Amino acid sequence: MNALRIHGGRRLTGEWRVHSAKNAVLPIMAASILTGETTRLEGCPELVDVAYMADILRTLGCRIHSGDGALTIDPQGLNRHEMPDALAKKIRSSIFLLGSILARFRKATVTFPGGCEIGLRPIDLHLSGLRQLGVDVREEGGLIRCDGRHMRAGTVHFDYPSVGATENVMMAAVLLRGRTVLSNVAREPEICDLQSLLNAMGARISGAGTHTVTVEGVERLHGVSYQPMPDRIVAGTLLAAAAATGGDVRLTNVPCRDLYAVFTKLREMGCEINEEESAARLRAPQRLTAFQQLQTQPHPGFPTDMQAQMLALAAMAKGTSVVVENVFENRFAHAGDLNRMGANVLVNGRTAVVQGVEALYGAHVTARDLRGGAALVIAGLAARGETLVERAGLIDRGYERLEDMLGALGADIRRESV
């Protein structure tokens, strides 16, 4: 088992380039099988979830090659419409393949997906969207069997703006004859990135980033070389780490317009942030000030994937902060470990009340999920003494060697086996 050992108290300074976004790369990898030609993803990060998705695609018959910072997917050998059960249970984003497999084969058999245990995250919105396209969906023994022989373009309305369901139905509809209109869709920037990728492949999609997406079906798509968008959550995490240590950090390859909600809270805590076209510099005060309240919401609200990191900052800020988690019902698993480090966090359902303390202290803690693990690393950077964060493999799902990023900025952090 991997762990991260951190000696806290070092101020982060310097510059780092943010890698491409996990939440953009995974649906794009799923979209690669919509064509029979090769797709090349430039600057693709080496993440655990990317490796899992690549393994699933290989099982379906694709050839995958990685090297020189790029990932190449050749789907010419694609010959299966059944998702491998063991692999799919390791990664939540395996569900993205449902729409693209249906588009290629007009049938699909997939298992219920896995991923971090941060809540139920039901896939009923995915299945409802596909049913509205005429797909016959049956659930049998932990499997989802989809018959798309009667798929047709039409109107799809989502009861909730789910990111994954929006992306799945976009991919399912792209090869259908006629116009499909998706309403009450999610507006996350990763959906805009998927639209850009699909349009570069020959699709005709518009409206991503708004409440309505329109898909004009095309007969075929072609291969493409594409650079996925930078990771706004990695950028936010590194800025939070700098804020925790009173640091001065400049990040490049940053989607600033997608981070306004995060920037606003960091400024409320006393940080100075200077934005450039694709870069951001943060200068933090000696001690942060508590924010009044943070509520997670679908984009453009505050991202749930940054909640844990901001809670860690609140734990060491002067004053009392309130955090309300509106997206997932089980996303405060890191609170107990923060309290072991001397924090004062009280959780009641979806709300956490955080009374900031003057100092955190190093402790032996355990990552319970991807973002909660990143939050514990942030706490360890600011804590007095040594912190050991176990189950670092969960952190690797979304950060390409987080210890290298932080080490380049001056942190005393190393990976070890425990």
Tab-separated table of C-alpha atoms in Angstrom:
chain	number	residue	atom	x	y	z
A	1	MET	CA	0.000	0.000	0.000
A	2	ASN	CA	1.317	3.440	-0.918
A	3	ALA	CA	1.467	6.319	1.536
A	4	LEU	CA	2.614	9.927	1.455
A	5	ARG	CA	4.896	11.091	4.263
A	6	ILE	CA	4.878	14.843	4.812
A	7	HIS	CA	6.991	17.075	7.041
A	8	GLY	CA	4.857	20.158	7.457
A	9	GLY	CA	5.683	23.807	7.881
A	10	ARG	CA	7.280	24.566	4.533
A	11	ARG	CA	5.981	27.530	2.572
A	12	LEU	CA	5.106	26.634	-1.035
A	13	THR	CA	6.632	28.876	-3.693
A	14	GLY	CA	7.391	28.632	-7.393
A	15	GLU	CA	5.628	27.685	-10.611
A	16	TRP	CA	3.910	24.560	-11.941
A	17	ARG	CA	2.049	23.594	-15.122
A	18	VAL	CA	-1.318	21.925	-14.525
A	19	HIS	CA	-1.982	18.653	-16.361
A	20	SER	CA	-5.079	17.765	-18.390
A	21	ALA	CA	-8.335	17.088	-16.574
A	22	LYS	CA	-9.277	13.591	-15.476
A	23	ASN	CA	-12.951	14.479	-15.769
A	24	ALA	CA	-12.411	15.559	-19.380
A	25	VAL	CA	-10.068	12.750	-20.444
A	26	LEU	CA	-12.269	9.844	-19.308
A	27	PRO	CA	-15.399	10.713	-21.350
A	28	ILE	CA	-13.155	11.604	-24.288
A	29	MET	CA	-11.595	8.137	-24.072
A	30	ALA	CA	-15.108	6.687	-24.153
A	31	ALA	CA	-15.932	8.842	-27.191
A	32	SER	CA	-12.907	7.463	-29.071
A	33	ILE	CA	-14.837	4.293	-29.978
A	34	LEU	CA	-17.479	6.305	-31.858
A	35	THR	CA	-15.149	6.177	-34.852
A	36	GLY	CA	-13.232	3.364	-36.470
A	37	GLU	CA	-10.175	5.609	-36.776
A	38	THR	CA	-7.389	6.455	-34.340
A	39	THR	CA	-7.762	9.140	-31.682
A	40	ARG	CA	-4.651	10.699	-30.137
A	41	LEU	CA	-4.920	12.565	-26.843
A	42	GLU	CA	-2.050	14.987	-26.321
A	43	GLY	CA	-0.824	15.728	-22.811
A	44	CYS	CA	-2.810	12.871	-21.316
A	45	PRO	CA	-1.994	12.509	-17.591
A	46	GLU	CA	-0.806	9.210	-16.133
A	47	LEU	CA	-3.626	8.583	-13.678
A	48	VAL	CA	-4.964	5.387	-12.145
A	49	ASP	CA	-8.440	6.028	-13.577
A	50	VAL	CA	-6.988	6.630	-17.045
A	51	ALA	CA	-5.154	3.296	-16.795
A	52	TYR	CA	-8.385	1.550	-15.736
A	53	MET	CA	-10.300	3.043	-18.671
A	54	ALA	CA	-7.513	2.029	-21.056
A	55	ASP	CA	-7.717	-1.548	-19.731
A	56	ILE	CA	-11.474	-1.609	-20.345
A	57	LEU	CA	-10.996	-0.368	-23.917
A	58	ARG	CA	-8.353	-3.039	-24.514
A	59	THR	CA	-10.773	-5.697	-23.298
A	60	LEU	CA	-13.337	-4.407	-25.809
A	61	GLY	CA	-10.796	-4.868	-28.613
A	62	CYS	CA	-9.059	-1.481	-28.886
A	63	ARG	CA	-5.318	-1.061	-29.178
A	64	ILE	CA	-3.870	1.488	-26.752
A	65	HIS	CA	-0.424	3.055	-26.885
A	66	SER	CA	0.988	5.618	-24.482
A	67	GLY	CA	4.236	7.522	-24.745
A	68	ASP	CA	5.685	11.003	-25.126
A	69	GLY	CA	2.868	12.380	-22.987
A	70	ALA	CA	0.170	11.187	-25.399
A	71	LEU	CA	-2.373	8.382	-25.445
A	72	THR	CA	-3.356	6.789	-28.754
A	73	ILE	CA	-6.563	4.750	-29.079
A	74	ASP	CA	-7.089	2.567	-32.149
A	75	PRO	CA	-10.624	1.095	-32.117
A	76	GLN	CA	-10.362	-0.899	-35.359
A	77	GLY	CA	-10.411	-4.159	-33.422
A	78	LEU	CA	-13.453	-3.184	-31.339
A	79	ASN	CA	-15.593	-6.316	-31.263
A	80	ARG	CA	-17.407	-6.466	-27.929
A	81	HIS	CA	-20.431	-4.684	-26.530
A	82	GLU	CA	-20.105	-6.228	-23.062
A	83	MET	CA	-18.273	-4.314	-20.355
A	84	PRO	CA	-15.732	-6.380	-18.343
A	85	ASP	CA	-17.281	-6.714	-14.887
A	86	ALA	CA	-14.158	-6.656	-12.706
A	87	LEU	CA	-12.659	-3.599	-14.415
A	88	ALA	CA	-15.872	-1.599	-14.566
A	89	LYS	CA	-16.341	-1.960	-10.810
A	90	LYS	CA	-13.022	-0.179	-10.229
A	91	ILE	CA	-13.956	3.079	-11.926
A	92	ARG	CA	-17.105	5.177	-11.864
A	93	SER	CA	-16.430	6.619	-15.309
A	94	SER	CA	-16.827	3.206	-16.950
A	95	ILE	CA	-20.504	4.176	-17.268
A	96	PHE	CA	-19.495	6.689	-19.973
A	97	LEU	CA	-18.960	3.767	-22.308
A	98	LEU	CA	-22.652	2.899	-22.225
A	99	GLY	CA	-23.634	5.659	-24.660
A	100	SER	CA	-20.718	5.137	-27.033
A	101	ILE	CA	-21.096	1.333	-27.118
A	102	LEU	CA	-24.802	1.769	-27.906
A	103	ALA	CA	-23.956	4.194	-30.695
A	104	ARG	CA	-21.569	1.653	-32.262
A	105	PHE	CA	-23.406	-1.636	-31.720
A	106	ARG	CA	-27.000	-0.632	-30.917
A	107	LYS	CA	-26.709	-2.880	-27.886
A	108	ALA	CA	-24.661	-2.840	-24.693
A	109	THR	CA	-24.229	-4.857	-21.528
A	110	VAL	CA	-22.526	-3.067	-18.672
A	111	THR	CA	-22.123	-3.605	-14.952
A	112	PHE	CA	-22.942	-1.087	-12.293
A	113	PRO	CA	-19.846	1.139	-12.003
A	114	GLY	CA	-17.498	1.539	-9.051
A	115	GLY	CA	-15.363	4.454	-7.884
A	116	CYS	CA	-14.858	6.417	-4.676
A	117	GLU	CA	-17.406	5.820	-1.913
A	118	ILE	CA	-18.737	9.374	-1.627
A	119	GLY	CA	-22.416	8.592	-1.962
A	120	LEU	CA	-24.945	6.586	-3.911
A	121	ARG	CA	-24.475	8.426	-7.232
A	122	PRO	CA	-27.332	6.504	-8.879
A	123	ILE	CA	-27.187	6.047	-12.649
A	124	ASP	CA	-30.943	6.331	-13.110
A	125	LEU	CA	-30.452	9.668	-14.897
A	126	HIS	CA	-28.214	7.950	-17.471
A	127	LEU	CA	-30.767	5.217	-18.051
A	128	SER	CA	-33.697	7.652	-18.171
A	129	GLY	CA	-31.939	9.710	-20.858
A	130	LEU	CA	-31.248	6.616	-22.955
A	131	ARG	CA	-34.814	5.402	-22.588
A	132	GLN	CA	-35.977	8.749	-23.967
A	133	LEU	CA	-33.914	7.940	-27.070
A	134	GLY	CA	-35.845	4.692	-27.481
A	135	VAL	CA	-33.393	2.335	-25.762
A	136	ASP	CA	-34.915	-0.682	-24.016
A	137	VAL	CA	-33.106	-0.959	-20.659
A	138	ARG	CA	-33.298	-4.013	-18.392
A	139	GLU	CA	-31.458	-4.532	-15.111
A	140	GLU	CA	-30.609	-8.160	-14.360
A	141	GLY	CA	-28.352	-9.527	-11.648
A	142	GLY	CA	-26.130	-6.471	-11.332
A	143	LEU	CA	-25.959	-6.001	-15.114
A	144	ILE	CA	-27.579	-3.360	-17.289
A	145	ARG	CA	-28.698	-4.757	-20.653
A	146	CYS	CA	-29.542	-2.175	-23.280
A	147	ASP	CA	-31.227	-2.840	-26.606
A	148	GLY	CA	-30.807	0.122	-28.931
A	149	ARG	CA	-32.274	-1.331	-32.105
A	150	HIS	CA	-35.067	1.259	-31.982
A	151	MET	CA	-32.918	4.235	-30.965
A	152	ARG	CA	-34.062	7.492	-32.471
A	153	ALA	CA	-33.311	11.184	-32.255
A	154	GLY	CA	-35.704	13.226	-30.167
A	155	THR	CA	-36.059	15.242	-26.993
A	156	VAL	CA	-34.380	14.304	-23.724
A	157	HIS	CA	-35.083	16.099	-20.443
A	158	PHE	CA	-33.047	15.492	-17.294
A	159	ASP	CA	-34.682	15.775	-13.876
A	160	TYR	CA	-31.285	16.873	-12.514
A	161	PRO	CA	-28.332	18.321	-14.455
A	162	SER	CA	-26.064	15.287	-14.175
A	163	VAL	CA	-22.655	15.658	-15.812
A	164	GLY	CA	-22.212	11.979	-16.639
A	165	ALA	CA	-25.755	11.517	-17.929
A	166	THR	CA	-25.440	14.592	-20.151
A	167	GLU	CA	-22.188	13.308	-21.653
A	168	ASN	CA	-23.522	9.768	-22.069
A	169	VAL	CA	-26.620	10.853	-23.982
A	170	MET	CA	-24.578	13.247	-26.144
A	171	MET	CA	-22.440	10.295	-27.243
A	172	ALA	CA	-25.429	8.014	-27.738
A	173	ALA	CA	-27.153	10.590	-29.964
A	174	VAL	CA	-24.251	11.747	-32.100
A	175	LEU	CA	-24.713	9.052	-34.793
A	176	LEU	CA	-28.528	9.054	-34.796
A	177	ARG	CA	-30.282	10.468	-37.846
A	178	GLY	CA	-32.046	13.735	-37.056
A	179	ARG	CA	-31.918	16.287	-34.252
A	180	THR	CA	-31.738	15.466	-30.547
A	181	VAL	CA	-32.356	18.229	-28.014
A	182	LEU	CA	-31.156	17.719	-24.441
A	183	SER	CA	-32.706	20.039	-21.845
A	184	ASN	CA	-31.784	20.795	-18.219
A	185	VAL	CA	-28.291	19.514	-18.946
A	186	ALA	CA	-25.230	19.999	-16.782
A	187	ARG	CA	-23.077	23.007	-17.667
A	188	GLU	CA	-19.652	21.845	-16.476
A	189	PRO	CA	-16.658	22.885	-18.633
A	190	GLU	CA	-15.760	19.230	-19.206
A	191	ILE	CA	-19.001	18.915	-21.202
A	192	CYS	CA	-17.832	21.808	-23.381
A	193	ASP	CA	-14.558	19.942	-23.876
A	194	LEU	CA	-16.383	16.783	-24.944
A	195	GLN	CA	-18.430	18.840	-27.412
A	196	SER	CA	-15.206	20.311	-28.833
A	197	LEU	CA	-13.681	16.854	-29.206
A	198	LEU	CA	-16.759	15.403	-30.903
A	199	ASN	CA	-17.076	18.378	-33.257
A	200	ALA	CA	-13.397	17.995	-34.172
A	201	MET	CA	-14.294	14.387	-35.098
A	202	GLY	CA	-17.060	15.605	-37.409
A	203	ALA	CA	-20.058	15.852	-35.079
A	204	ARG	CA	-22.531	18.741	-35.122
A	205	ILE	CA	-23.219	19.626	-31.498
A	206	SER	CA	-23.987	23.028	-29.996
A	207	GLY	CA	-25.069	24.487	-26.679
A	208	ALA	CA	-22.588	22.918	-24.243
A	209	GLY	CA	-22.170	25.242	-21.286
A	210	THR	CA	-25.829	26.277	-21.417
A	211	HIS	CA	-28.984	24.518	-20.186
A	212	THR	CA	-29.735	23.027	-23.637
A	213	VAL	CA	-27.536	20.949	-25.951
A	214	THR	CA	-28.525	20.222	-29.555
A	215	VAL	CA	-27.101	17.233	-31.439
A	216	GLU	CA	-27.532	17.075	-35.204
A	217	GLY	CA	-26.825	13.456	-36.091
A	218	VAL	CA	-24.090	12.582	-38.575
A	219	GLU	CA	-23.375	9.344	-40.427
A	220	ARG	CA	-19.811	8.881	-39.243
A	221	LEU	CA	-16.997	10.388	-37.234
A	222	HIS	CA	-13.272	10.400	-37.981
A	223	GLY	CA	-10.108	10.183	-35.928
A	224	VAL	CA	-8.471	13.256	-34.460
A	225	SER	CA	-5.541	14.525	-32.425
A	226	TYR	CA	-6.836	16.485	-29.444
A	227	GLN	CA	-5.535	18.257	-26.331
A	228	PRO	CA	-7.986	17.876	-23.415
A	229	MET	CA	-8.640	20.886	-21.194
A	230	PRO	CA	-6.501	21.552	-18.106
A	231	ASP	CA	-7.669	20.218	-14.759
A	232	ARG	CA	-9.462	22.922	-12.777
A	233	ILE	CA	-9.577	20.707	-9.666
A	234	VAL	CA	-5.820	20.053	-9.733
A	235	ALA	CA	-5.295	23.793	-10.137
A	236	GLY	CA	-7.646	24.516	-7.243
A	237	THR	CA	-5.942	21.903	-5.070
A	238	LEU	CA	-2.480	23.364	-5.664
A	239	LEU	CA	-3.744	26.877	-4.939
A	240	ALA	CA	-5.335	25.594	-1.720
A	241	ALA	CA	-2.024	23.968	-0.763
A	242	ALA	CA	-0.259	27.282	-1.306
A	243	ALA	CA	-2.907	29.064	0.760
A	244	ALA	CA	-2.483	26.580	3.606
A	245	THR	CA	1.249	27.254	3.844
A	246	GLY	CA	1.214	31.024	3.423
A	247	GLY	CA	2.743	30.492	0.008
A	248	ASP	CA	3.270	32.340	-3.253
A	249	VAL	CA	2.619	30.091	-6.245
A	250	ARG	CA	2.041	30.688	-9.962
A	251	LEU	CA	0.267	28.010	-11.988
A	252	THR	CA	0.211	27.821	-15.776
A	253	ASN	CA	-2.261	26.010	-18.039
A	254	VAL	CA	-5.093	27.095	-15.730
A	255	PRO	CA	-8.748	27.499	-16.867
A	256	CYS	CA	-9.296	30.640	-14.782
A	257	ARG	CA	-12.854	31.244	-15.993
A	258	ASP	CA	-13.844	27.832	-14.631
A	259	LEU	CA	-12.425	28.592	-11.175
A	260	TYR	CA	-14.228	31.821	-10.284
A	261	ALA	CA	-16.196	30.155	-7.469
A	262	VAL	CA	-12.960	28.807	-5.963
A	263	PHE	CA	-11.119	32.103	-6.450
A	264	THR	CA	-13.930	33.932	-4.663
A	265	LYS	CA	-13.637	31.758	-1.539
A	266	LEU	CA	-9.839	31.939	-1.498
A	267	ARG	CA	-10.021	35.725	-1.726
A	268	GLU	CA	-12.598	35.732	1.070
A	269	MET	CA	-9.993	33.901	3.174
A	270	GLY	CA	-7.461	36.669	2.538
A	271	CYS	CA	-5.544	35.374	-0.480
A	272	GLU	CA	-4.492	37.636	-3.328
A	273	ILE	CA	-5.070	36.035	-6.741
A	274	ASN	CA	-3.858	37.528	-10.001
A	275	GLU	CA	-5.412	36.021	-13.131
A	276	GLU	CA	-3.810	35.894	-16.554
A	277	GLU	CA	-5.179	34.416	-19.776
A	278	SER	CA	-4.213	30.872	-18.785
A	279	ALA	CA	-2.302	31.304	-15.540
A	280	ALA	CA	-2.994	32.276	-11.947
A	281	ARG	CA	-0.792	33.465	-9.103
A	282	LEU	CA	-1.806	33.165	-5.456
A	283	ARG	CA	-0.187	34.979	-2.544
A	284	ALA	CA	-1.474	33.929	0.846
A	285	PRO	CA	-1.515	35.762	4.175
A	286	GLN	CA	0.282	34.421	7.247
A	287	ARG	CA	-3.016	33.064	8.517
A	288	LEU	CA	-6.218	32.569	6.597
A	289	THR	CA	-9.570	34.058	7.609
A	290	ALA	CA	-12.638	31.844	7.791
A	291	PHE	CA	-15.209	32.084	5.020
A	292	GLN	CA	-18.799	32.560	6.178
A	293	GLN	CA	-20.402	29.731	4.214
A	294	LEU	CA	-19.608	27.447	1.296
A	295	GLN	CA	-22.312	25.482	-0.516
A	296	THR	CA	-21.473	23.011	-3.259
A	297	GLN	CA	-23.623	23.278	-6.383
A	298	PRO	CA	-23.567	22.167	-10.016
A	299	HIS	CA	-21.425	24.406	-12.229
A	300	PRO	CA	-21.066	27.388	-12.179
A	301	GLY	CA	-21.575	26.985	-8.433
A	302	PHE	CA	-18.847	25.838	-6.091
A	303	PRO	CA	-17.529	22.426	-7.259
A	304	THR	CA	-18.064	19.484	-4.936
A	305	ASP	CA	-14.612	18.211	-5.950
A	306	MET	CA	-13.047	21.213	-4.129
A	307	GLN	CA	-15.138	20.967	-0.967
A	308	ALA	CA	-12.728	18.744	0.985
A	309	GLN	CA	-9.708	20.924	0.204
A	310	MET	CA	-11.536	24.073	1.332
A	311	LEU	CA	-12.686	22.363	4.518
A	312	ALA	CA	-9.030	21.642	5.296
A	313	LEU	CA	-8.258	25.349	4.858
A	314	ALA	CA	-11.186	26.298	7.089
A	315	ALA	CA	-9.780	24.022	9.792
A	316	MET	CA	-6.726	26.274	10.155
A	317	ALA	CA	-8.379	29.645	9.454
A	318	LYS	CA	-9.261	32.276	12.038
A	319	GLY	CA	-12.978	32.095	12.798
A	320	THR	CA	-15.864	29.757	12.036
A	321	SER	CA	-16.782	28.431	8.593
A	322	VAL	CA	-19.854	26.500	7.503
A	323	VAL	CA	-19.675	23.977	4.638
A	324	VAL	CA	-22.850	22.570	3.077
A	325	GLU	CA	-22.513	19.599	0.706
A	326	ASN	CA	-25.464	19.623	-1.691
A	327	VAL	CA	-24.198	17.219	-4.370
A	328	PHE	CA	-23.167	14.012	-2.547
A	329	GLU	CA	-24.518	12.763	0.763
A	330	ASN	CA	-21.313	11.151	2.049
A	331	ARG	CA	-18.486	13.546	1.381
A	332	PHE	CA	-17.196	14.435	4.845
A	333	ALA	CA	-15.249	11.226	5.467
A	334	HIS	CA	-12.038	13.277	5.815
A	335	ALA	CA	-13.418	15.288	8.759
A	336	GLY	CA	-12.563	12.620	11.325
A	337	ASP	CA	-8.934	12.487	10.192
A	338	LEU	CA	-8.687	16.291	10.251
A	339	ASN	CA	-9.924	16.195	13.845
A	340	ARG	CA	-7.162	13.693	14.632
A	341	MET	CA	-4.749	16.401	13.487
A	342	GLY	CA	-6.245	18.871	15.944
A	343	ALA	CA	-9.026	20.371	13.838
A	344	ASN	CA	-12.456	21.192	15.255
A	345	VAL	CA	-14.976	19.979	12.677
A	346	LEU	CA	-18.541	19.042	13.620
A	347	VAL	CA	-20.542	17.205	10.937
A	348	ASN	CA	-24.318	16.985	10.982
A	349	GLY	CA	-25.719	15.338	7.861
A	350	ARG	CA	-24.736	17.408	4.841
A	351	THR	CA	-23.379	20.319	6.924
A	352	ALA	CA	-19.986	20.758	8.574
A	353	VAL	CA	-19.270	23.540	11.067
A	354	VAL	CA	-15.551	24.266	11.286
A	355	GLN	CA	-14.037	26.252	14.143
A	356	GLY	CA	-10.560	27.162	12.966
A	357	VAL	CA	-7.592	26.337	15.209
A	358	GLU	CA	-4.235	28.059	15.427
A	359	ALA	CA	-2.290	24.969	14.434
A	360	LEU	CA	-2.746	21.450	13.117
A	361	TYR	CA	-0.429	18.637	14.174
A	362	GLY	CA	0.985	15.773	12.173
A	363	ALA	CA	-0.746	12.430	12.533
A	364	HIS	CA	-1.219	9.036	10.918
A	365	VAL	CA	-4.321	9.423	8.718
A	366	THR	CA	-6.023	7.534	5.883
A	367	ALA	CA	-7.424	8.742	2.561
A	368	ARG	CA	-11.057	7.621	2.261
A	369	ASP	CA	-11.613	8.985	-1.231
A	370	LEU	CA	-9.773	10.949	-3.925
A	371	ARG	CA	-10.477	14.548	-2.880
A	372	GLY	CA	-10.577	13.800	0.828
A	373	GLY	CA	-7.104	12.341	0.458
A	374	ALA	CA	-5.899	15.543	-1.221
A	375	ALA	CA	-7.393	17.522	1.676
A	376	LEU	CA	-5.392	15.485	4.196
A	377	VAL	CA	-2.224	16.177	2.212
A	378	ILE	CA	-2.991	19.908	2.345
A	379	ALA	CA	-3.499	19.688	6.094
A	380	GLY	CA	-0.216	17.813	6.433
A	381	LEU	CA	1.661	20.517	4.529
A	382	ALA	CA	0.537	23.105	7.083
A	383	ALA	CA	0.732	20.910	10.183
A	384	ARG	CA	3.478	20.895	12.765
A	385	GLY	CA	5.468	17.706	12.625
A	386	GLU	CA	5.068	14.647	10.413
A	387	THR	CA	1.920	13.389	8.709
A	388	LEU	CA	1.506	10.008	7.049
A	389	VAL	CA	-1.396	9.752	4.575
A	390	GLU	CA	-2.161	6.113	3.825
A	391	ARG	CA	-4.021	4.747	0.761
A	392	ALA	CA	-2.328	7.261	-1.529
A	393	GLY	CA	-3.494	5.158	-4.463
A	394	LEU	CA	-6.892	6.834	-4.139
A	395	ILE	CA	-5.212	10.209	-4.622
A	396	ASP	CA	-3.488	8.874	-7.738
A	397	ARG	CA	-6.894	8.529	-9.380
A	398	GLY	CA	-6.959	12.265	-10.065
A	399	TYR	CA	-3.438	13.655	-9.533
A	400	GLU	CA	-0.403	12.669	-11.551
A	401	ARG	CA	2.191	12.141	-8.807
A	402	LEU	CA	0.929	14.784	-6.402
A	403	GLU	CA	4.161	14.481	-4.432
A	404	ASP	CA	6.142	15.650	-7.488
A	405	MET	CA	3.905	18.690	-7.969
A	406	LEU	CA	4.164	19.729	-4.342
A	407	GLY	CA	7.839	18.822	-4.058
A	408	ALA	CA	8.650	21.101	-6.996
A	409	LEU	CA	6.967	23.911	-5.063
A	410	GLY	CA	9.057	23.291	-1.951
A	411	ALA	CA	7.093	20.750	0.064
A	412	ASP	CA	8.866	18.025	2.039
A	413	ILE	CA	6.809	15.060	0.816
A	414	ARG	CA	7.716	11.603	-0.369
A	415	ARG	CA	5.974	8.377	-1.327
A	416	GLU	CA	6.673	5.137	0.450
A	417	SER	CA	5.272	1.660	0.899
A	418	VAL	CA	3.640	0.796	4.216
